[in-house]
């Protein structure tokens, strides 16, 4: 009997006719149906699910609870794990991984260990920053990823694999996933939604611990909202007016700030969840008190939270990070205006693994 491939998943390489969709990303129900199609009893589906998501098996041939005969038959069906190409650890414990995909493309993933303060004492957390594309077509002026151009979307298994890789390396369960690595997630909505579903249901990460960051693609935020998810949406705003935003984020020309903010308001209405606005701080460019005031006007009455990201240096441009006093002054204006605000001091700077520094190179 020959193995039937699982066909329900979004195929990342449709031109390649011999391509067999990998199993990673398939639900328990889908895996159970699949094993039954192979003439196996239903409980093998549960075993397969455990081996893929909990034990991190890389080949069906290695699943020792399956019969030798069947393992041989299905040995060619890929699970969809990538190969670790390079690993480097920053002094703050942040680990950067370069992963090689089946077509030779390299992507970057970051594992960020943190402690969350709880009443009962600090709790270890592990956040993974995942890529959603090879490269990025958005070309934001301050971001290293865009400087290298764009290759392709990642398939759902290539997104989930990044989380399993970090989980295995740290020998610790991943508590949070942020879609803030290479790429623009909302240009790859179908695979990102499939990966979110699987990370929640198969890997076991709570929806509220999943964050998708976007620069804003027209109509996609609404489309995302209609999926009834409880995930966190983060929108990269970076400027409080259209003229400045266009300079920093070229896609803003085609999708003006007011339209983006209107769609974000719809998101809040549909999901009941607040939106996080990311705002990179570039000295002398968008970090003045007048910018903070203008930003608070944009967000007045909006169920939102501002996350300020002091600029992390990249080679190609000569922006500067504001000093701590300037950052604090910006925070103070927002607070005075009753805007919820936090500052993200990026981790992993020393390993070029911080926000905006990812370019899939060592
Ligand atoms: N494309 C998505 C997700 C990737 S970037 C987006 O734009 O939201 C994740 C965050 O890092 C974004 O807010 C991005 O604007 C920010 N970022 C990019 N370059 C940066 C840099 N050099 N320093 C600090 N943050 C940066």
Short mmCIF file of C-alpha atoms in Angstrom, two decimals, residues 93-262:
data_model
loop_
_atom_site.label_atom_id
_atom_site.label_comp_id
_atom_site.label_asym_id
_atom_site.label_seq_id
_atom_site.Cartn_x
_atom_site.Cartn_y
_atom_site.Cartn_z
CA UNK A 93 20.51 34.90 26.88
CA UNK A 94 18.69 35.71 23.65
CA UNK A 95 19.41 33.07 21.02
CA UNK A 96 19.37 33.71 17.29
CA UNK A 97 18.84 30.79 14.93
CA UNK A 98 19.33 30.63 11.20
CA UNK A 99 17.24 27.81 9.75
CA UNK A 100 17.67 26.24 6.34
CA UNK A 101 14.47 25.38 4.48
CA UNK A 102 14.07 22.55 1.97
CA UNK A 103 14.66 24.88 -0.99
CA UNK A 104 17.89 26.18 0.57
CA UNK A 105 16.46 29.53 1.72
CA UNK A 106 17.61 30.74 5.11
CA UNK A 107 15.33 32.36 7.68
CA UNK A 108 15.91 33.77 11.11
CA UNK A 109 14.19 33.01 14.41
CA UNK A 110 14.89 34.42 17.86
CA UNK A 111 14.34 32.81 21.27
CA UNK A 112 13.96 35.29 24.10
CA UNK A 113 13.96 34.01 27.70
CA UNK A 114 12.29 36.37 30.18
CA UNK A 115 10.86 36.41 33.67
CA UNK A 116 7.32 37.55 34.32
CA UNK A 117 6.71 39.00 37.77
CA UNK A 118 3.87 37.18 39.49
CA UNK A 119 2.49 37.48 43.01
CA UNK A 120 3.82 33.99 43.72
CA UNK A 121 7.30 34.90 42.44
CA UNK A 122 8.95 35.33 39.05
CA UNK A 123 7.91 32.87 36.36
CA UNK A 124 10.22 31.87 33.54
CA UNK A 125 8.82 32.65 30.11
CA UNK A 126 10.12 31.90 26.68
CA UNK A 127 9.13 34.07 23.75
CA UNK A 128 9.83 33.14 20.15
CA UNK A 129 10.04 35.75 17.40
CA UNK A 130 9.08 34.01 14.15
CA UNK A 131 9.56 34.93 10.51
CA UNK A 132 6.66 34.72 8.08
CA UNK A 133 8.45 35.38 4.79
CA UNK A 134 11.91 34.91 3.32
CA UNK A 135 12.93 38.58 3.23
CA UNK A 136 10.32 41.33 3.13
CA UNK A 137 8.88 43.50 0.33
CA UNK A 138 7.79 46.43 2.54
CA UNK A 139 11.18 48.24 2.52
CA UNK A 140 10.71 50.30 5.68
CA UNK A 141 13.62 52.70 5.78
CA UNK A 142 14.97 51.75 9.22
CA UNK A 143 14.64 47.97 8.95
CA UNK A 144 17.46 45.62 7.92
CA UNK A 145 15.13 42.91 6.63
CA UNK A 146 13.74 45.05 3.81
CA UNK A 147 17.24 45.96 2.60
CA UNK A 148 17.78 42.38 1.44
CA UNK A 149 14.67 42.17 -0.74
CA UNK A 150 11.94 39.57 -0.79
CA UNK A 151 11.93 35.90 -1.87
CA UNK A 152 8.73 34.09 -0.88
CA UNK A 153 6.08 33.40 1.73
CA UNK A 154 6.69 30.76 4.36
CA UNK A 155 4.37 27.74 4.53
CA UNK A 156 2.57 27.02 7.76
CA UNK A 157 4.92 24.18 8.69
CA UNK A 158 7.91 26.49 8.23
CA UNK A 159 6.38 28.91 10.73
CA UNK A 160 5.45 26.26 13.32
CA UNK A 161 8.85 24.59 12.95
CA UNK A 162 10.54 27.74 14.27
CA UNK A 163 8.62 27.48 17.53
CA UNK A 164 9.39 23.78 17.96
CA UNK A 165 13.07 24.44 17.25
CA UNK A 166 13.35 27.01 20.03
CA UNK A 167 11.33 24.85 22.42
CA UNK A 168 13.69 21.92 21.87
CA UNK A 169 16.82 24.00 22.14
CA UNK A 170 15.77 25.62 25.42
CA UNK A 171 14.21 22.40 26.75
CA UNK A 172 11.41 24.63 27.95
CA UNK A 173 7.86 25.18 26.74
CA UNK A 174 7.36 28.28 24.63
CA UNK A 175 4.97 30.65 26.40
CA UNK A 176 4.63 33.41 23.79
CA UNK A 177 5.08 33.81 20.06
CA UNK A 178 5.50 37.16 18.33
CA UNK A 179 5.21 37.30 14.54
CA UNK A 180 7.91 39.97 14.29
CA UNK A 181 10.72 38.25 12.45
CA UNK A 182 11.44 38.49 8.73
CA UNK A 183 8.50 39.47 6.60
CA UNK A 184 5.07 41.04 6.63
CA UNK A 185 2.60 38.54 8.15
CA UNK A 186 -0.49 40.03 6.52
CA UNK A 187 0.95 39.41 3.06
CA UNK A 188 0.89 35.72 4.01
CA UNK A 189 -2.46 35.66 5.77
CA UNK A 190 -3.55 32.13 4.88
CA UNK A 191 -0.41 30.43 6.20
CA UNK A 192 -0.14 32.75 9.20
CA UNK A 193 -3.74 31.97 10.19
CA UNK A 194 -3.10 28.24 9.75
CA UNK A 195 0.07 28.49 11.85
CA UNK A 196 -1.72 30.46 14.59
CA UNK A 197 -4.44 27.83 14.76
CA UNK A 198 -1.92 25.03 15.05
CA UNK A 199 0.29 26.85 17.58
CA UNK A 200 -2.80 27.26 19.71
CA UNK A 201 -4.43 23.85 19.29
CA UNK A 202 -1.51 21.52 18.59
CA UNK A 203 1.47 23.16 20.30
CA UNK A 204 -0.73 24.43 23.15
CA UNK A 205 0.08 28.14 23.29
CA UNK A 206 -2.76 30.38 24.47
CA UNK A 207 -4.22 32.69 21.84
CA UNK A 208 -3.59 35.72 24.02
CA UNK A 209 0.08 34.81 24.06
CA UNK A 210 0.27 35.03 20.25
CA UNK A 211 1.02 38.45 18.72
CA UNK A 212 0.97 39.32 15.03
CA UNK A 213 2.75 42.52 14.03
CA UNK A 214 1.89 44.26 10.77
CA UNK A 215 2.75 47.46 9.00
CA UNK A 216 -0.87 47.42 7.79
CA UNK A 217 -2.13 45.98 4.52
CA UNK A 218 -5.46 47.33 3.25
CA UNK A 219 -8.46 45.13 4.16
CA UNK A 220 -6.30 42.42 5.74
CA UNK A 221 -6.75 43.64 9.32
CA UNK A 222 -10.51 43.35 8.88
CA UNK A 223 -10.11 39.94 7.28
CA UNK A 224 -7.98 38.90 10.23
CA UNK A 225 -10.56 40.18 12.70
CA UNK A 226 -13.27 38.11 11.06
CA UNK A 227 -11.48 34.92 12.07
CA UNK A 228 -12.69 35.32 15.62
CA UNK A 229 -9.27 35.04 17.18
CA UNK A 230 -8.23 36.28 20.59
CA UNK A 231 -4.67 36.94 19.54
CA UNK A 232 -2.95 40.33 19.93
CA UNK A 233 -2.64 42.55 16.89
CA UNK A 234 0.31 44.93 16.85
CA UNK A 235 0.39 47.64 14.19
CA UNK A 236 3.65 49.34 13.26
CA UNK A 237 2.64 53.00 13.19
CA UNK A 238 5.97 54.80 13.70
CA UNK A 239 4.64 58.26 12.85
CA UNK A 240 1.70 60.40 13.98
CA UNK A 241 0.95 61.91 10.57
CA UNK A 242 0.77 60.85 6.96
CA UNK A 243 3.72 62.94 5.68
CA UNK A 244 6.20 61.53 8.16
CA UNK A 245 4.85 57.98 7.94
CA UNK A 246 5.27 57.97 4.17
CA UNK A 247 8.94 58.80 4.59
CA UNK A 248 9.59 55.94 6.99
CA UNK A 249 7.16 53.33 5.67
CA UNK A 250 6.84 53.47 1.86
CA UNK A 251 3.66 51.35 1.80
CA UNK A 252 1.87 54.18 3.62
CA UNK A 253 1.57 56.00 0.27
CA UNK A 254 -0.84 53.38 -1.00
CA UNK A 255 -2.55 52.90 2.36
CA UNK A 256 -2.83 56.21 4.18
CA UNK A 257 -2.68 56.54 7.96
CA UNK A 258 -6.32 57.56 8.35
CA UNK A 259 -7.54 54.49 6.47
CA UNK A 260 -5.25 52.28 8.54
CA UNK A 261 -6.51 53.77 11.81
CA UNK A 262 -10.12 53.36 10.65
#
